[in-house]
Coordinates of C-alpha atoms in Angstrom, one line a residue:
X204 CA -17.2 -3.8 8.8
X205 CA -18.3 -5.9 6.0
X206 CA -16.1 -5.8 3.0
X207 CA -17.4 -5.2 -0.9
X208 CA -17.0 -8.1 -2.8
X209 CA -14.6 -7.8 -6.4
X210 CA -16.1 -9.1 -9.7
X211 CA -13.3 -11.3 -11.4
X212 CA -12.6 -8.2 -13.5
X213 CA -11.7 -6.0 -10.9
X214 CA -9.3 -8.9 -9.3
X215 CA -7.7 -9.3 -12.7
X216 CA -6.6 -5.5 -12.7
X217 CA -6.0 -5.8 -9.1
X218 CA -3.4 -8.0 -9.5
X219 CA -1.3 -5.7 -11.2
X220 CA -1.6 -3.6 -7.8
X221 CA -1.0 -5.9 -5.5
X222 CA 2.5 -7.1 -7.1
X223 CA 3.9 -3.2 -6.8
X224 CA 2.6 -3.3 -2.9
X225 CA 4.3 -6.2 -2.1
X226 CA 7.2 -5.1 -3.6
X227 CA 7.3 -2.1 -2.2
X228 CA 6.1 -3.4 1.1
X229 CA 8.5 -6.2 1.4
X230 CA 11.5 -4.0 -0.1
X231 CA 10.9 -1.3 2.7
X232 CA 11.2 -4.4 5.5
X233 CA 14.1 -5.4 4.7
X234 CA 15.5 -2.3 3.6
X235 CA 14.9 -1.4 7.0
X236 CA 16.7 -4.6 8.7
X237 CA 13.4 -6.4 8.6
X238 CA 12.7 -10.5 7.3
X239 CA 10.7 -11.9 5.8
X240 CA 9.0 -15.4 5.7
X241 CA 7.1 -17.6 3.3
X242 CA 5.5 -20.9 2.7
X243 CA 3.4 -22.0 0.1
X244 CA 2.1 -18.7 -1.8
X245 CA 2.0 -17.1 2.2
X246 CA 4.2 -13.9 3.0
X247 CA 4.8 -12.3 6.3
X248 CA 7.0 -9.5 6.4
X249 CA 7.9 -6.2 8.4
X250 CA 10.8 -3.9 9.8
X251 CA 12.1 -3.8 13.1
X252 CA 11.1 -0.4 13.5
X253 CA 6.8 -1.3 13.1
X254 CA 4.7 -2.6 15.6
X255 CA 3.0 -4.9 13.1
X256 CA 4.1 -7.3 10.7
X257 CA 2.4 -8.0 7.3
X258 CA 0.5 -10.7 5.5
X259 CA -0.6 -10.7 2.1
X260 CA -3.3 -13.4 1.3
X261 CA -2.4 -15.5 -1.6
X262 CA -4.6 -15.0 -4.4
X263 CA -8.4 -16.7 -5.2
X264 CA -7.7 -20.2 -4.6
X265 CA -10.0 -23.4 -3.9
X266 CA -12.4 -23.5 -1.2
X267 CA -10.9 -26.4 0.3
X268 CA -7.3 -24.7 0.5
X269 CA -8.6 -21.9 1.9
X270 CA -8.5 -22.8 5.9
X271 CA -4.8 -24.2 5.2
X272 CA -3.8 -20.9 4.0
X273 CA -5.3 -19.2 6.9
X274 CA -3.6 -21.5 9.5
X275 CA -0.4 -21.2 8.0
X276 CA -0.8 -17.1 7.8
X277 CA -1.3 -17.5 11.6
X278 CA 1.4 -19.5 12.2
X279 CA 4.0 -17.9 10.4
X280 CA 2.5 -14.4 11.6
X281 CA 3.2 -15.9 15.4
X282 CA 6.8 -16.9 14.6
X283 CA 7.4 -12.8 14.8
X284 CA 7.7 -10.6 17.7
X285 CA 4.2 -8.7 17.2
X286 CA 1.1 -8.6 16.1
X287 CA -0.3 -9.6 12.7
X288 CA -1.9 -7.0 9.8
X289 CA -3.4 -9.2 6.8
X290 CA -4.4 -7.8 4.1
X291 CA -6.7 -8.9 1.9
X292 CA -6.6 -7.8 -1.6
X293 CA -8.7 -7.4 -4.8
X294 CA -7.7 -10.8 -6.3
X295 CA -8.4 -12.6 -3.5
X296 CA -11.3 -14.6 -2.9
X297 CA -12.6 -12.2 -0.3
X298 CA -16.0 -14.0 0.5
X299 CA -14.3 -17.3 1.6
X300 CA -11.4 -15.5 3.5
X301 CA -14.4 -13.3 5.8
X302 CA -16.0 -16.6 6.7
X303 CA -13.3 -18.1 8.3
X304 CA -12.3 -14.1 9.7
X305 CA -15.9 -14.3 10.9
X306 CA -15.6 -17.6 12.9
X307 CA -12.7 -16.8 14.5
X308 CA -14.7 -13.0 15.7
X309 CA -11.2 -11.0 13.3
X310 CA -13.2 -7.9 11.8
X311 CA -12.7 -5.6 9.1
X312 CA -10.6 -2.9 10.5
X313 CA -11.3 -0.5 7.0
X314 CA -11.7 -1.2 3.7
X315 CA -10.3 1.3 0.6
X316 CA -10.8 1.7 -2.9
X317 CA -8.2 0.5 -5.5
X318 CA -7.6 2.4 -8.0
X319 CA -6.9 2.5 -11.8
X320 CA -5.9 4.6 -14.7
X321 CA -5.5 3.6 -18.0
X322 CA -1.6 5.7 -19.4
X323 CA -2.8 5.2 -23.0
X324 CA -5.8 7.9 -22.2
X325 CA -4.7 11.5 -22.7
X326 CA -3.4 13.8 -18.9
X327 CA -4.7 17.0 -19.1
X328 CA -2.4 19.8 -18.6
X329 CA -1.7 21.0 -15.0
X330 CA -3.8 24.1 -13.5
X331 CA -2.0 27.0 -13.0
X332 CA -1.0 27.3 -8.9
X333 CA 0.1 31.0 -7.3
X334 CA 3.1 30.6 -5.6
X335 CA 3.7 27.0 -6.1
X336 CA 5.8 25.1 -8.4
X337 CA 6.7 21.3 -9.0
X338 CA 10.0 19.5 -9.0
X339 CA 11.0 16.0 -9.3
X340 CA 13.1 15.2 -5.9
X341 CA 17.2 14.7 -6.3
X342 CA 18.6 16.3 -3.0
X343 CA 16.8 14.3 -0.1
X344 CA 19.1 15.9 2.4
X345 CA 16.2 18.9 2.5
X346 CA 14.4 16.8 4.8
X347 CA 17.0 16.7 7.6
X348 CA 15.9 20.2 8.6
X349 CA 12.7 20.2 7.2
X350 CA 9.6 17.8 7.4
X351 CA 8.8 15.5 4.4
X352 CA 5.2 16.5 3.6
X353 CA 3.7 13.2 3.4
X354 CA 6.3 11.1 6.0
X355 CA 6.5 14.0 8.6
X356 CA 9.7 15.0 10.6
X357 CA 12.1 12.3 9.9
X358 CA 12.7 11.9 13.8
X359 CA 12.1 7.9 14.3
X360 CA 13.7 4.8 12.7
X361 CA 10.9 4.1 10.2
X362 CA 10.4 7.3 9.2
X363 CA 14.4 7.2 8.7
X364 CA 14.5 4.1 6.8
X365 CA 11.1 5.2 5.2
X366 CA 12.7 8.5 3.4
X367 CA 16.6 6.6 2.8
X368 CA 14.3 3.4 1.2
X369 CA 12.8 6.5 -1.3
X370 CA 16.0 8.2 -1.9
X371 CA 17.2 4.4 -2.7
X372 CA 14.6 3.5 -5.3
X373 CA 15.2 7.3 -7.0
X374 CA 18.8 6.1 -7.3
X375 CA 18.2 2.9 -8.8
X376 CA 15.9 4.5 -11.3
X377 CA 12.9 2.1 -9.6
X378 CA 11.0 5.2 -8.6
X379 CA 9.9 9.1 -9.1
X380 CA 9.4 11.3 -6.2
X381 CA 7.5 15.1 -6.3
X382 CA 7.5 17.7 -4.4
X383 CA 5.6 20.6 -4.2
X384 CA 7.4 23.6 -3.0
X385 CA 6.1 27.1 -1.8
X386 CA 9.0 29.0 -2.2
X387 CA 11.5 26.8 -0.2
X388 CA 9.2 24.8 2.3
X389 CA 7.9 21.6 0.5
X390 CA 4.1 21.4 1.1
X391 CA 3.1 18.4 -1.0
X392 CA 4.7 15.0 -2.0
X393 CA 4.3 11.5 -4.2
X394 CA 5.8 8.7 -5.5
X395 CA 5.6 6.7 -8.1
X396 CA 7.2 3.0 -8.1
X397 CA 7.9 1.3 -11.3
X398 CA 7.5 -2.3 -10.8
X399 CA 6.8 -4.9 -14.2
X400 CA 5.2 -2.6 -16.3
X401 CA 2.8 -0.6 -13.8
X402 CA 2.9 2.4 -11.8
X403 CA 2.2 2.7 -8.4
X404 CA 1.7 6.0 -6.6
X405 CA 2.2 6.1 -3.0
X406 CA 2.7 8.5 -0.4
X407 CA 0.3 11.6 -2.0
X408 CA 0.3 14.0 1.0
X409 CA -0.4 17.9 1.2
X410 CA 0.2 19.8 4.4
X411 CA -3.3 20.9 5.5
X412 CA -2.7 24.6 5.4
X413 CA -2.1 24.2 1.5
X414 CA -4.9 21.7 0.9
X415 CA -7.5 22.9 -1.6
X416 CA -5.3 24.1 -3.9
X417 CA -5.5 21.7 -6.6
X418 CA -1.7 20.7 -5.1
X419 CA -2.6 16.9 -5.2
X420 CA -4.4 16.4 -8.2
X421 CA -1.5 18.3 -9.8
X422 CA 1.0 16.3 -8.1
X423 CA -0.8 13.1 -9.6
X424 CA -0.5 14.8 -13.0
X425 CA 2.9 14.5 -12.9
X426 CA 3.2 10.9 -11.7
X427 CA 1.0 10.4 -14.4
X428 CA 3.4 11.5 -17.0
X429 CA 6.7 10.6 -15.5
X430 CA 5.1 6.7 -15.1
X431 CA 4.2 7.3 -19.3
X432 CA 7.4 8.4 -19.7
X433 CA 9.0 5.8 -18.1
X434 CA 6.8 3.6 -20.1
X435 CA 4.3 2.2 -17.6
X436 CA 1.2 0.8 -19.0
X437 CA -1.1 2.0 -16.1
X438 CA -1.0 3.3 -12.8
X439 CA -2.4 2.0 -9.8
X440 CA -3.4 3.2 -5.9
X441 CA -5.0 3.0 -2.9
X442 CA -6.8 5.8 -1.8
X443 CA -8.9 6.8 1.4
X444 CA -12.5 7.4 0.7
X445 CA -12.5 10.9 1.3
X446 CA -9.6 11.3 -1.5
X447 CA -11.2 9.2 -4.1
X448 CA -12.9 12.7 -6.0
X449 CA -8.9 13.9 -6.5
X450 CA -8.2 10.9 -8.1
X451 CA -11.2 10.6 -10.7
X452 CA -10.8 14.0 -11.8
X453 CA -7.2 13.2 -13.3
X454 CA -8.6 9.6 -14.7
X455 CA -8.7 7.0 -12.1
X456 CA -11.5 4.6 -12.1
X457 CA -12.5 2.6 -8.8
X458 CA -11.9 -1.0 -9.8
X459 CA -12.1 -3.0 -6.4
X460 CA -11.3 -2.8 -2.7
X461 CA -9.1 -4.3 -0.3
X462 CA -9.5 -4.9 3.8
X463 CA -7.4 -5.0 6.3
X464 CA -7.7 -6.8 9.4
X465 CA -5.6 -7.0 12.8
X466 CA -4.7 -9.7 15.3
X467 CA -3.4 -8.7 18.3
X468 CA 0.3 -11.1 19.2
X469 CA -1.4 -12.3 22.8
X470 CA -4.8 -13.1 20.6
X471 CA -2.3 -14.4 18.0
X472 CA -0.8 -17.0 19.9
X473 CA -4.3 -18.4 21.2
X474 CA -5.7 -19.1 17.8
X475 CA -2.6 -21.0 16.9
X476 CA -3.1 -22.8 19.8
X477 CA -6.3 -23.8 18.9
X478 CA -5.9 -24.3 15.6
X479 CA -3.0 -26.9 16.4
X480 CA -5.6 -28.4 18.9
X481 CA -8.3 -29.4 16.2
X482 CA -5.3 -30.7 13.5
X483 CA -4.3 -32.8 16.9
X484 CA -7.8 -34.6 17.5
X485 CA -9.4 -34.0 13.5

């Protein structure tokens, strides 16, 4: 799957992204008894309770560094117990990364739309929803007899760590989280993440019977004013394709895309291999 290319305006406001992922990302990992290793502008990071660990590509950098920062994402990706997710953001210089994906046959798993709205432009006011209301979330212990709407039944480790990391940042004042409620059964969810300035929205999830409602766009709504309030300059997401109409109804712009790619930890341990082999006889 090939992926768009980003002009350098669109990796500029990426940027501002791809901090609040990483954060998040990284916090969650070790939140969750994870580690995480780095060298040289390369990060690799997960939990114990994922399959996968993480890589983020360091940002556009010169041609010629670009095949040492892939060897040493594969290297430090093979010093974990599993296999390798790399993501490639916005602000990296995507058509130099796919070139060396493409010669070592890693594809494109997906590609999504990142996202951006402006907090300076006026949020409309939210649609009027029968038999639903909104509440910022304080009492997390709801979801030990009910299912979070966008994590699930909180029945496995991650999805344990996942809701206590949440209930964490809401302490700390580092994010927001809504719920939508029909009468006492919580059918919608978000979060916004305040990190340097932006906001991030993650986790926007409505249980399918309720979908169609206007429940997410609404839900963004109020991320959109609680990050103003809190005095965020913009907010930012990631959104699946089919999603993306939600989103540019309450303002958000698509401003770039980001891919992800998979490498297997037997498949892993090969290209090492023969990477080391060429730096041996170059």
């Amino acid at each position: 799957m090939p992926l768009p290319e980003n002009t350098s305006q669109q990796r500029q406001l990426a940027k501002r992204y791809e901090a609040c992922f990483r954060a998040y990302g990284k916090g969650l990992a070790l939140h969750a008894g994870g580690r995480s290793l780095k060298e040289d502008g390369v990060e690799v990071y997960a939990a114990p309770t994922q399959n996968v660990f993480n890589a983020h590509l360091p940002r556009a950098c010169a041609q010629k560094h670009l095949k040492h920062r892939f060897a040493q994402t594969l290297r430090l990706g093979a010093q974990q117990p599993s296999g390798l997710g790399i993501l490639v953001g916005p602000s990296a210089s995507q058509e130099g990364w796919a070139d060396l994906f493409a010669a070592q046959k890693i594809r494109c798993g997906y590609w999504v739309p990142f996202m951006y709205r402006d907090l300076s432009q006026p949020i409309p006011p939210n649609p009027k929803i029968p038999g639903i209301h909104m509440t910022k979330l304080t009492d997390f212990c709801v979801f030990q007899e009910q299912p979070h709407p966008y994590i699930g039944k909180i029945s496995t480790p991650h999805r344990i760590a996942e809701l206590s990391y949440a209930e964490k940042l809401c302490g700390m004042g580092k994010a927001i989280q809504f719920i939508a409620w029909h009468d006492k059964l919580p059918v919608g969810g978000a979060t916004v993440f305040l990190h340097r300035g932006a906001a991030a929205v993650f986790n926007v999830g409505v249980l399918e019977a309720f979908r169609h409602r206007k429940i997410g766009g609404t839900l963004m709504l109020e991320s959109l004013r609680a990050a103003r309030e809190a005095a965020a300059d913009c907010a930012v997401l990631s959104a699946a394709s089919k999603a993306v109409p939600v989103y540019e109804r309450v303002g958000f712009r698509d401003v770039g895309h980001y891919g992800s790619y998979y490498v297997g930890k037997a498949r892993l341990q090969r290209l090492v291999e023969s990477l080391d082999s060429e730096q041996l006889h170059s």
